[in-house]
Short mmCIF file of the N, C-alpha and C atoms (twelve columns), coordinates in Angstrom:
data_MODEL
# 
_entry.id   MODEL 
# 
loop_
_atom_site.group_PDB 
_atom_site.id 
_atom_site.type_symbol 
_atom_site.label_atom_id 
_atom_site.label_alt_id 
_atom_site.label_comp_id 
_atom_site.label_asym_id 
_atom_site.label_seq_id 
_atom_site.Cartn_x 
_atom_site.Cartn_y 
_atom_site.Cartn_z 
_atom_site.pdbx_PDB_model_num 
ATOM 1   N N  . MET A 1   -9.709  51.977 20.039 1 
ATOM 2   C CA . MET A 1   -8.997  50.718 19.960 1 
ATOM 3   C C  . MET A 1   -7.560  51.026 19.546 1 
ATOM 4   N N  . GLU A 2   -6.621  50.311 20.160 1 
ATOM 5   C CA . GLU A 2   -5.205  50.482 19.819 1 
ATOM 6   C C  . GLU A 2   -4.615  49.101 19.553 1 
ATOM 7   N N  . TYR A 3   -4.424  48.755 18.285 1 
ATOM 8   C CA . TYR A 3   -3.900  47.438 17.922 1 
ATOM 9   C C  . TYR A 3   -2.381  47.487 17.899 1 
ATOM 10  N N  . ASN A 4   -1.751  46.565 18.607 1 
ATOM 11  C CA . ASN A 4   -0.294  46.521 18.696 1 
ATOM 12  C C  . ASN A 4   0.278   45.179 18.258 1 
ATOM 13  N N  . GLY A 5   -0.427  44.463 17.408 1 
ATOM 14  C CA . GLY A 5   0.080   43.177 16.943 1 
ATOM 15  C C  . GLY A 5   0.007   42.123 18.026 1 
ATOM 16  N N  . ASN A 6   0.675   41.009 17.768 1 
ATOM 17  C CA . ASN A 6   0.747   39.945 18.763 1 
ATOM 18  C C  . ASN A 6   2.166   39.382 18.764 1 
ATOM 19  N N  . PRO A 7   2.493   38.486 19.688 1 
ATOM 20  C CA . PRO A 7   3.874   38.007 19.806 1 
ATOM 21  C C  . PRO A 7   4.425   37.310 18.553 1 
ATOM 22  N N  . SER A 8   3.554   36.820 17.677 1 
ATOM 23  C CA . SER A 8   4.053   36.150 16.468 1 
ATOM 24  C C  . SER A 8   4.204   37.129 15.309 1 
ATOM 25  N N  . GLU A 9   4.123   38.433 15.598 1 
ATOM 26  C CA . GLU A 9   4.261   39.442 14.560 1 
ATOM 27  C C  . GLU A 9   5.391   40.411 14.899 1 
ATOM 28  N N  . LYS A 10  5.932   41.016 13.854 1 
ATOM 29  C CA . LYS A 10  7.003   42.006 14.001 1 
ATOM 30  C C  . LYS A 10  6.492   43.339 13.466 1 
ATOM 31  N N  . ALA A 11  6.621   44.396 14.264 1 
ATOM 32  C CA . ALA A 11  6.176   45.726 13.845 1 
ATOM 33  C C  . ALA A 11  7.252   46.383 12.992 1 
ATOM 34  N N  . ILE A 12  6.830   46.940 11.848 1 
ATOM 35  C CA . ILE A 12  7.731   47.756 11.039 1 
ATOM 36  C C  . ILE A 12  6.934   48.936 10.490 1 
ATOM 37  N N  . PRO A 13  7.591   50.064 10.249 1 
ATOM 38  C CA . PRO A 13  6.894   51.191 9.616  1 
ATOM 39  C C  . PRO A 13  6.484   50.809 8.192  1 
ATOM 40  N N  . ALA A 14  5.314   51.252 7.775  1 
ATOM 41  C CA . ALA A 14  4.821   50.931 6.430  1 
ATOM 42  C C  . ALA A 14  5.816   51.355 5.358  1 
ATOM 43  N N  . GLY A 15  6.562   52.430 5.603  1 
ATOM 44  C CA . GLY A 15  7.539   52.904 4.636  1 
ATOM 45  C C  . GLY A 15  8.686   51.939 4.371  1 
ATOM 46  N N  . GLU A 16  8.856   50.925 5.223  1 
ATOM 47  C CA . GLU A 16  9.910   49.931 5.028  1 
ATOM 48  C C  . GLU A 16  9.447   48.732 4.200  1 
ATOM 49  N N  . LEU A 17  8.167   48.677 3.872  1 
ATOM 50  C CA . LEU A 17  7.670   47.576 3.048  1 
ATOM 51  C C  . LEU A 17  8.232   47.695 1.643  1 
ATOM 52  N N  . ASP A 18  8.602   46.563 1.061  1 
ATOM 53  C CA . ASP A 18  9.074   46.531 -0.321 1 
ATOM 54  C C  . ASP A 18  8.665   45.208 -0.957 1 
ATOM 55  N N  . ARG A 19  9.176   44.934 -2.138 1 
ATOM 56  C CA . ARG A 19  8.736   43.748 -2.892 1 
ATOM 57  C C  . ARG A 19  8.953   42.437 -2.147 1 
ATOM 58  N N  . ARG A 20  9.910   42.403 -1.224 1 
ATOM 59  C CA . ARG A 20  10.124  41.170 -0.444 1 
ATOM 60  C C  . ARG A 20  8.924   40.811 0.405  1 
ATOM 61  N N  . HIS A 21  8.083   41.790 0.702  1 
ATOM 62  C CA . HIS A 21  6.949   41.570 1.594  1 
ATOM 63  C C  . HIS A 21  5.666   41.161 0.872  1 
ATOM 64  N N  . VAL A 22  5.666   41.213 -0.451 1 
ATOM 65  C CA . VAL A 22  4.494   40.765 -1.206 1 
ATOM 66  C C  . VAL A 22  4.285   39.278 -0.913 1 
ATOM 67  N N  . GLY A 23  3.064   38.919 -0.554 1 
ATOM 68  C CA . GLY A 23  2.746   37.532 -0.204 1 
ATOM 69  C C  . GLY A 23  2.778   37.266 1.294  1 
ATOM 70  N N  . HIS A 24  3.288   38.211 2.082  1 
ATOM 71  C CA . HIS A 24  3.341   38.036 3.529  1 
ATOM 72  C C  . HIS A 24  1.998   38.399 4.159  1 
ATOM 73  N N  . SER A 25  1.698   37.758 5.270  1 
ATOM 74  C CA . SER A 25  0.524   38.128 6.059  1 
ATOM 75  C C  . SER A 25  0.837   39.411 6.807  1 
ATOM 76  N N  . VAL A 26  -0.135  40.306 6.848  1 
ATOM 77  C CA . VAL A 26  0.048   41.601 7.487  1 
ATOM 78  C C  . VAL A 26  -1.198  41.954 8.283  1 
ATOM 79  N N  . SER A 27  -1.013  42.701 9.338  1 
ATOM 80  C CA . SER A 27  -2.145  43.259 10.071 1 
ATOM 81  C C  . SER A 27  -1.797  44.697 10.423 1 
ATOM 82  N N  . PHE A 28  -2.819  45.534 10.513 1 
ATOM 83  C CA . PHE A 28  -2.618  46.935 10.861 1 
ATOM 84  C C  . PHE A 28  -3.964  47.555 11.201 1 
ATOM 85  N N  . GLN A 29  -3.901  48.730 11.777 1 
ATOM 86  C CA . GLN A 29  -5.102  49.461 12.147 1 
ATOM 87  C C  . GLN A 29  -5.145  50.744 11.312 1 
ATOM 88  N N  . PRO A 30  -5.948  50.762 10.241 1 
ATOM 89  C CA . PRO A 30  -5.965  51.935 9.362  1 
ATOM 90  C C  . PRO A 30  -6.709  53.139 9.939  1 
ATOM 91  N N  . ASN A 31  -7.597  52.900 10.913 1 
ATOM 92  C CA . ASN A 31  -8.338  53.994 11.551 1 
ATOM 93  C C  . ASN A 31  -8.672  53.580 12.984 1 
ATOM 94  N N  . ASP A 32  -9.389  54.404 13.684 1 
ATOM 95  C CA . ASP A 32  -9.673  54.136 15.100 1 
ATOM 96  C C  . ASP A 32  -10.597 52.954 15.338 1 
ATOM 97  N N  . PHE A 33  -11.292 52.487 14.299 1 
ATOM 98  C CA . PHE A 33  -12.338 51.489 14.492 1 
ATOM 99  C C  . PHE A 33  -12.077 50.135 13.830 1 
ATOM 100 N N  . THR A 34  -11.021 50.038 13.027 1 
ATOM 101 C CA . THR A 34  -10.838 48.859 12.196 1 
ATOM 102 C C  . THR A 34  -9.444  48.268 12.361 1 
ATOM 103 N N  . VAL A 35  -9.371  46.940 12.431 1 
ATOM 104 C CA . VAL A 35  -8.108  46.217 12.342 1 
ATOM 105 C C  . VAL A 35  -8.212  45.325 11.121 1 
ATOM 106 N N  . VAL A 36  -7.180  45.353 10.280 1 
ATOM 107 C CA . VAL A 36  -7.180  44.614 9.015  1 
ATOM 108 C C  . VAL A 36  -6.160  43.485 9.094  1 
ATOM 109 N N  . PHE A 37  -6.557  42.303 8.640  1 
ATOM 110 C CA . PHE A 37  -5.670  41.146 8.518  1 
ATOM 111 C C  . PHE A 37  -5.768  40.677 7.077  1 
ATOM 112 N N  . GLY A 38  -4.649  40.519 6.403  1 
ATOM 113 C CA . GLY A 38  -4.694  40.070 5.025  1 
ATOM 114 C C  . GLY A 38  -3.322  39.678 4.524  1 
ATOM 115 N N  . THR A 39  -3.254  39.418 3.236  1 
ATOM 116 C CA . THR A 39  -2.010  39.054 2.569  1 
ATOM 117 C C  . THR A 39  -1.669  40.149 1.575  1 
ATOM 118 N N  . ILE A 40  -0.435  40.629 1.627  1 
ATOM 119 C CA . ILE A 40  -0.028  41.724 0.746  1 
ATOM 120 C C  . ILE A 40  0.026   41.225 -0.695 1 
ATOM 121 N N  . ALA A 41  -0.797  41.848 -1.558 1 
ATOM 122 C CA . ALA A 41  -0.806  41.506 -2.980 1 
ATOM 123 C C  . ALA A 41  0.052   42.470 -3.778 1 
ATOM 124 N N  . GLY A 42  0.155   43.707 -3.300 1 
ATOM 125 C CA . GLY A 42  0.952   44.698 -3.996 1 
ATOM 126 C C  . GLY A 42  1.229   45.886 -3.098 1 
ATOM 127 N N  . ILE A 43  2.313   46.589 -3.411 1 
ATOM 128 C CA . ILE A 43  2.725   47.749 -2.628 1 
ATOM 129 C C  . ILE A 43  3.093   48.862 -3.600 1 
ATOM 130 N N  . ALA A 44  2.598   50.060 -3.340 1 
ATOM 131 C CA . ALA A 44  3.012   51.254 -4.077 1 
ATOM 132 C C  . ALA A 44  3.368   52.302 -3.033 1 
ATOM 133 N N  . ARG A 45  4.260   53.231 -3.408 1 
ATOM 134 C CA . ARG A 45  4.732   54.175 -2.413 1 
ATOM 135 C C  . ARG A 45  4.946   55.554 -3.032 1 
ATOM 136 N N  . THR A 46  4.639   56.574 -2.249 1 
ATOM 137 C CA . THR A 46  5.026   57.946 -2.564 1 
ATOM 138 C C  . THR A 46  5.925   58.406 -1.413 1 
ATOM 139 N N  . GLU A 47  6.308   59.663 -1.411 1 
ATOM 140 C CA . GLU A 47  7.154   60.150 -0.320 1 
ATOM 141 C C  . GLU A 47  6.435   60.136 1.017  1 
ATOM 142 N N  . ALA A 48  5.116   60.267 1.012  1 
ATOM 143 C CA . ALA A 48  4.368   60.378 2.266  1 
ATOM 144 C C  . ALA A 48  3.495   59.172 2.583  1 
ATOM 145 N N  . LEU A 49  3.103   58.396 1.568  1 
ATOM 146 C CA . LEU A 49  2.142   57.311 1.784  1 
ATOM 147 C C  . LEU A 49  2.620   55.999 1.169  1 
ATOM 148 N N  . VAL A 50  2.126   54.914 1.773  1 
ATOM 149 C CA . VAL A 50  2.310   53.570 1.229  1 
ATOM 150 C C  . VAL A 50  0.920   53.043 0.917  1 
ATOM 151 N N  . TYR A 51  0.742   52.534 -0.278 1 
ATOM 152 C CA . TYR A 51  -0.538  51.983 -0.713 1 
ATOM 153 C C  . TYR A 51  -0.417  50.464 -0.711 1 
ATOM 154 N N  . LEU A 52  -1.297  49.811 0.036  1 
ATOM 155 C CA . LEU A 52  -1.290  48.349 0.116  1 
ATOM 156 C C  . LEU A 52  -2.523  47.791 -0.573 1 
ATOM 157 N N  . SER A 53  -2.301  46.815 -1.426 1 
ATOM 158 C CA . SER A 53  -3.376  46.031 -2.008 1 
ATOM 159 C C  . SER A 53  -3.307  44.672 -1.331 1 
ATOM 160 N N  . LEU A 54  -4.462  44.203 -0.845 1 
ATOM 161 C CA . LEU A 54  -4.478  42.979 -0.050 1 
ATOM 162 C C  . LEU A 54  -5.340  41.903 -0.682 1 
ATOM 163 N N  . ASP A 55  -4.908  40.657 -0.514 1 
ATOM 164 C CA . ASP A 55  -5.734  39.496 -0.836 1 
ATOM 165 C C  . ASP A 55  -6.398  39.038 0.455  1 
ATOM 166 N N  . GLY A 56  -7.592  38.490 0.339  1 
ATOM 167 C CA . GLY A 56  -8.245  37.896 1.497  1 
ATOM 168 C C  . GLY A 56  -8.973  38.875 2.382  1 
ATOM 169 N N  . VAL A 57  -9.160  40.111 1.938  1 
ATOM 170 C CA . VAL A 57  -9.829  41.088 2.780  1 
ATOM 171 C C  . VAL A 57  -11.145 41.541 2.160  1 
ATOM 172 N N  . GLY A 58  -11.153 41.860 0.873  1 
ATOM 173 C CA . GLY A 58  -12.344 42.395 0.216  1 
ATOM 174 C C  . GLY A 58  -13.452 41.371 0.091  1 
ATOM 175 N N  . GLY A 59  -14.586 41.832 -0.367 1 
ATOM 176 C CA . GLY A 59  -15.706 40.929 -0.597 1 
ATOM 177 C C  . GLY A 59  -16.841 41.143 0.380  1 
ATOM 178 N N  . GLY A 60  -16.531 41.677 1.544  1 
ATOM 179 C CA . GLY A 60  -17.586 41.983 2.506  1 
ATOM 180 C C  . GLY A 60  -18.152 43.362 2.220  1 
ATOM 181 N N  . THR A 61  -19.239 43.678 2.842  1 
ATOM 182 C CA . THR A 61  -19.879 44.962 2.568  1 
ATOM 183 C C  . THR A 61  -19.098 46.138 3.138  1 
ATOM 184 N N  . HIS A 62  -18.261 45.919 4.147  1 
ATOM 185 C CA . HIS A 62  -17.524 47.012 4.765  1 
ATOM 186 C C  . HIS A 62  -16.013 46.869 4.617  1 
ATOM 187 N N  . LEU A 63  -15.549 45.887 3.896  1 
ATOM 188 C CA . LEU A 63  -14.120 45.618 3.810  1 
ATOM 189 C C  . LEU A 63  -13.547 46.113 2.487  1 
ATOM 190 N N  . LYS A 64  -12.381 46.733 2.583  1 
ATOM 191 C CA . LYS A 64  -11.699 47.221 1.395  1 
ATOM 192 C C  . LYS A 64  -10.514 46.305 1.093  1 
ATOM 193 N N  . GLU A 65  -10.065 46.328 -0.150 1 
ATOM 194 C CA . GLU A 65  -8.872  45.582 -0.541 1 
ATOM 195 C C  . GLU A 65  -7.653  46.479 -0.669 1 
ATOM 196 N N  . GLU A 66  -7.847  47.796 -0.590 1 
ATOM 197 C CA . GLU A 66  -6.734  48.727 -0.748 1 
ATOM 198 C C  . GLU A 66  -6.738  49.734 0.394  1 
ATOM 199 N N  . TYR A 67  -5.543  50.026 0.890  1 
ATOM 200 C CA . TYR A 67  -5.390  50.960 2.010  1 
ATOM 201 C C  . TYR A 67  -4.208  51.873 1.735  1 
ATOM 202 N N  . ASP A 68  -4.343  53.129 2.129  1 
ATOM 203 C CA . ASP A 68  -3.218  54.045 2.077  1 
ATOM 204 C C  . ASP A 68  -2.831  54.383 3.506  1 
ATOM 205 N N  . LEU A 69  -1.546  54.217 3.796  1 
ATOM 206 C CA . LEU A 69  -1.035  54.394 5.154  1 
ATOM 207 C C  . LEU A 69  0.116   55.393 5.141  1 
ATOM 208 N N  . PRO A 70  0.229   56.213 6.172  1 
ATOM 209 C CA . PRO A 70  1.407   57.074 6.293  1 
ATOM 210 C C  . PRO A 70  2.665   56.206 6.397  1 
ATOM 211 N N  . ILE A 71  3.787   56.689 5.884  1 
ATOM 212 C CA . ILE A 71  5.006   55.873 5.869  1 
ATOM 213 C C  . ILE A 71  5.487   55.496 7.272  1 
ATOM 214 N N  . ASP A 72  5.109   56.276 8.297  1 
ATOM 215 C CA . ASP A 72  5.552   55.964 9.655  1 
ATOM 216 C C  . ASP A 72  4.536   55.133 10.448 1 
ATOM 217 N N  . LYS A 73  3.435   54.740 9.819  1 
ATOM 218 C CA . LYS A 73  2.410   53.910 10.471 1 
ATOM 219 C C  . LYS A 73  2.929   52.478 10.607 1 
ATOM 220 N N  . ASN A 74  2.871   51.922 11.817 1 
ATOM 221 C CA . ASN A 74  3.329   50.548 12.007 1 
ATOM 222 C C  . ASN A 74  2.354   49.553 11.388 1 
ATOM 223 N N  . VAL A 75  2.914   48.583 10.690 1 
ATOM 224 C CA . VAL A 75  2.178   47.406 10.243 1 
ATOM 225 C C  . VAL A 75  2.855   46.215 10.908 1 
ATOM 226 N N  . TYR A 76  2.137   45.116 11.012 1 
ATOM 227 C CA . TYR A 76  2.640   43.954 11.739 1 
ATOM 228 C C  . TYR A 76  2.713   42.767 10.791 1 
ATOM 229 N N  . LEU A 77  3.937   42.284 10.575 1 
ATOM 230 C CA . LEU A 77  4.172   41.147 9.688  1 
ATOM 231 C C  . LEU A 77  4.339   39.883 10.507 1 
ATOM 232 N N  . GLN A 78  3.801   38.783 9.990  1 
ATOM 233 C CA . GLN A 78  4.013   37.489 10.624 1 
ATOM 234 C C  . GLN A 78  5.499   37.179 10.591 1 
ATOM 235 N N  . LEU A 79  6.036   36.723 11.724 1 
ATOM 236 C CA . LEU A 79  7.434   36.310 11.752 1 
ATOM 237 C C  . LEU A 79  7.619   35.105 10.849 1 
ATOM 238 N N  . ASP A 80  8.739   35.054 10.196 1 
ATOM 239 C CA . ASP A 80  9.056   33.947 9.305  1 
ATOM 240 C C  . ASP A 80  9.296   32.690 10.141 1 
ATOM 241 N N  . PRO A 81  8.415   31.669 10.035 1 
ATOM 242 C CA . PRO A 81  8.587   30.485 10.888 1 
ATOM 243 C C  . PRO A 81  9.891   29.744 10.612 1 
ATOM 244 N N  . LEU A 82  10.340  29.709 9.358  1 
ATOM 245 C CA . LEU A 82  11.601  29.025 9.053  1 
ATOM 246 C C  . LEU A 82  12.785  29.792 9.621  1 
ATOM 247 N N  . GLY A 83  12.759  31.109 9.482  1 
ATOM 248 C CA . GLY A 83  13.833  31.929 10.035 1 
ATOM 249 C C  . GLY A 83  13.883  31.830 11.550 1 
ATOM 250 N N  . SER A 84  12.711  31.840 12.178 1 
ATOM 251 C CA . SER A 84  12.653  31.718 13.633 1 
ATOM 252 C C  . SER A 84  13.153  30.351 14.074 1 
ATOM 253 N N  . ALA A 85  12.770  29.307 13.348 1 
ATOM 254 C CA . ALA A 85  13.223  27.956 13.686 1 
ATOM 255 C C  . ALA A 85  14.733  27.847 13.509 1 
ATOM 256 N N  . GLU A 86  15.254  28.429 12.434 1 
ATOM 257 C CA . GLU A 86  16.699  28.379 12.183 1 
ATOM 258 C C  . GLU A 86  17.455  29.078 13.312 1 
ATOM 259 N N  . LYS A 87  16.958  30.234 13.734 1 
ATOM 260 C CA . LYS A 87  17.597  30.966 14.827 1 
ATOM 261 C C  . LYS A 87  17.556  30.139 16.113 1 
ATOM 262 N N  . GLY A 88  16.408  29.530 16.395 1 
ATOM 263 C CA . GLY A 88  16.276  28.711 17.590 1 
ATOM 264 C C  . GLY A 88  17.218  27.519 17.578 1 
ATOM 265 N N  . LEU A 89  17.332  26.858 16.425 1 
ATOM 266 C CA . LEU A 89  18.237  25.714 16.312 1 
ATOM 267 C C  . LEU A 89  19.690  26.149 16.453 1 
ATOM 268 N N  . SER A 90  20.033  27.288 15.884 1 
ATOM 269 C CA . SER A 90  21.391  27.810 15.989 1 
ATOM 270 C C  . SER A 90  21.739  28.110 17.440 1 
ATOM 271 N N  . GLU A 91  20.802  28.726 18.165 1 
ATOM 272 C CA . GLU A 91  21.034  29.023 19.579 1 
ATOM 273 C C  . GLU A 91  21.175  27.735 20.387 1 
ATOM 274 N N  . ALA A 92  20.348  26.738 20.082 1 
ATOM 275 C CA . ALA A 92  20.425  25.456 20.785 1 
ATOM 276 C C  . ALA A 92  21.755  24.764 20.501 1 
ATOM 277 N N  . ALA A 93  22.208  24.807 19.249 1 
ATOM 278 C CA . ALA A 93  23.488  24.189 18.883 1 
ATOM 279 C C  . ALA A 93  24.631  24.868 19.636 1 
ATOM 280 N N  . GLY A 94  24.588  26.184 19.748 1 
ATOM 281 C CA . GLY A 94  25.611  26.908 20.499 1 
ATOM 282 C C  . GLY A 94  25.619  26.510 21.970 1 
ATOM 283 N N  . PHE A 95  24.435  26.356 22.534 1 
ATOM 284 C CA . PHE A 95  24.322  25.946 23.925 1 
ATOM 285 C C  . PHE A 95  24.908  24.544 24.125 1 
ATOM 286 N N  . VAL A 96  24.565  23.618 23.234 1 
ATOM 287 C CA . VAL A 96  25.075  22.242 23.334 1 
ATOM 288 C C  . VAL A 96  26.592  22.237 23.192 1 
ATOM 289 N N  . LYS A 97  27.129  23.000 22.247 1 
ATOM 290 C CA . LYS A 97  28.584  23.070 22.048 1 
ATOM 291 C C  . LYS A 97  29.260  23.597 23.309 1 
ATOM 292 N N  . ASP A 98  28.717  24.650 23.903 1 
ATOM 293 C CA . ASP A 98  29.295  25.205 25.128 1 
ATOM 294 C C  . ASP A 98  29.298  24.164 26.244 1 
ATOM 295 N N  . LYS A 99  28.211  23.420 26.383 1 
ATOM 296 C CA . LYS A 99  28.136  22.390 27.427 1 
ATOM 297 C C  . LYS A 99  29.149  21.269 27.166 1 
ATOM 298 N N  . LEU A 100 29.273  20.843 25.911 1 
ATOM 299 C CA . LEU A 100 30.249  19.796 25.581 1 
ATOM 300 C C  . LEU A 100 31.668  20.273 25.851 1 
ATOM 301 N N  . ASP A 101 31.965  21.531 25.505 1 
ATOM 302 C CA . ASP A 101 33.288  22.095 25.788 1 
ATOM 303 C C  . ASP A 101 33.555  22.115 27.286 1 
ATOM 304 N N  . GLU A 102 32.547  22.471 28.067 1 
ATOM 305 C CA . GLU A 102 32.686  22.512 29.520 1 
ATOM 306 C C  . GLU A 102 32.927  21.111 30.083 1 
ATOM 307 N N  . ILE A 103 32.198  20.119 29.582 1 
ATOM 308 C CA . ILE A 103 32.372  18.731 30.041 1 
ATOM 309 C C  . ILE A 103 33.761  18.235 29.674 1 
ATOM 310 N N  . THR A 104 34.197  18.530 28.441 1 
ATOM 311 C CA . THR A 104 35.530  18.109 27.997 1 
ATOM 312 C C  . THR A 104 36.609  18.722 28.876 1 
ATOM 313 N N  . LYS A 105 36.476  20.003 29.193 1 
ATOM 314 C CA . LYS A 105 37.444  20.683 30.047 1 
ATOM 315 C C  . LYS A 105 37.454  20.041 31.433 1 
ATOM 316 N N  . ASN A 106 36.275  19.766 31.981 1 
ATOM 317 C CA . ASN A 106 36.201  19.141 33.301 1 
ATOM 318 C C  . ASN A 106 36.850  17.765 33.309 1 
ATOM 319 N N  . LEU A 107 36.652  16.986 32.247 1 
ATOM 320 C CA . LEU A 107 37.274  15.657 32.156 1 
ATOM 321 C C  . LEU A 107 38.788  15.772 32.073 1 
ATOM 322 N N  . ARG A 108 39.292  16.725 31.292 1 
ATOM 323 C CA . ARG A 108 40.753  16.937 31.191 1 
ATOM 324 C C  . ARG A 108 41.331  17.342 32.546 1 
ATOM 325 N N  . ASP A 109 40.639  18.266 33.211 1 
ATOM 326 C CA . ASP A 109 41.111  18.709 34.528 1 
ATOM 327 C C  . ASP A 109 41.134  17.545 35.512 1 
ATOM 328 N N  . ARG A 110 40.109  16.711 35.459 1 
ATOM 329 C CA . ARG A 110 40.030  15.547 36.352 1 
ATOM 330 C C  . ARG A 110 41.170  14.570 36.048 1 
ATOM 331 N N  . ASP A 111 41.409  14.285 34.736 1 
ATOM 332 C CA . ASP A 111 42.470  13.348 34.349 1 
ATOM 333 C C  . ASP A 111 43.833  13.884 34.719 1 
ATOM 334 N N  . GLN A 112 44.067  15.194 34.605 1 
ATOM 335 C CA . GLN A 112 45.347  15.784 34.997 1 
ATOM 336 C C  . GLN A 112 45.536  15.688 36.498 1 
ATOM 337 N N  . GLY A 113 44.478  15.809 37.251 1 
ATOM 338 C CA . GLY A 113 44.534  15.701 38.716 1 
ATOM 339 C C  . GLY A 113 44.900  14.287 39.154 1 
ATOM 340 N N  . LYS A 114 44.479  13.264 38.417 1 
ATOM 341 C CA . LYS A 114 44.777  11.878 38.756 1 
ATOM 342 C C  . LYS A 114 46.233  11.529 38.457 1 
ATOM 343 N N  . SER A 115 46.795  12.123 37.389 1 
ATOM 344 C CA . SER A 115 48.150  11.764 36.979 1 
ATOM 345 C C  . SER A 115 49.217  12.453 37.835 1 
ATOM 346 N N  . GLU A 116 48.838  13.407 38.647 1 
ATOM 347 C CA . GLU A 116 49.842  14.096 39.470 1 
ATOM 348 C C  . GLU A 116 50.124  13.374 40.732 1 
# 
C-alpha cells in the first residue's frame, strides 16, 4: 500500500513539524500495512527521528498512540480551511477588481470616442 494523502491535505516531511502543528489532523503511513489518521497531541524530535503522540488513535487492540518517523517521511496535514477560504476570497477580489478596471477603461474609451 502506498498512501499519498488526499486533495484536502498538504504533504510535509515529518522533520518540519513543530509546536504550531499540535492539535492539527494528520495522516501518514508508518509501515507497509498501516495508514494512521489522528490529531497531533505532541511532537518530539532528534536529529534522525520525529516522535508523534496522537489523540484519537489508541484504544484499539492494534492501534498505537505514539509513532516514530524518519525526518524525511511525508506526513499529510489537513489544509487550514480558514486560510484556504481567505486565499480564495483574495483571488476572487482580485479578479473582480481587474474586471471593474477593464469595464471602467472601456467606458472611458467609449466616452472619448463620442466626444471626438
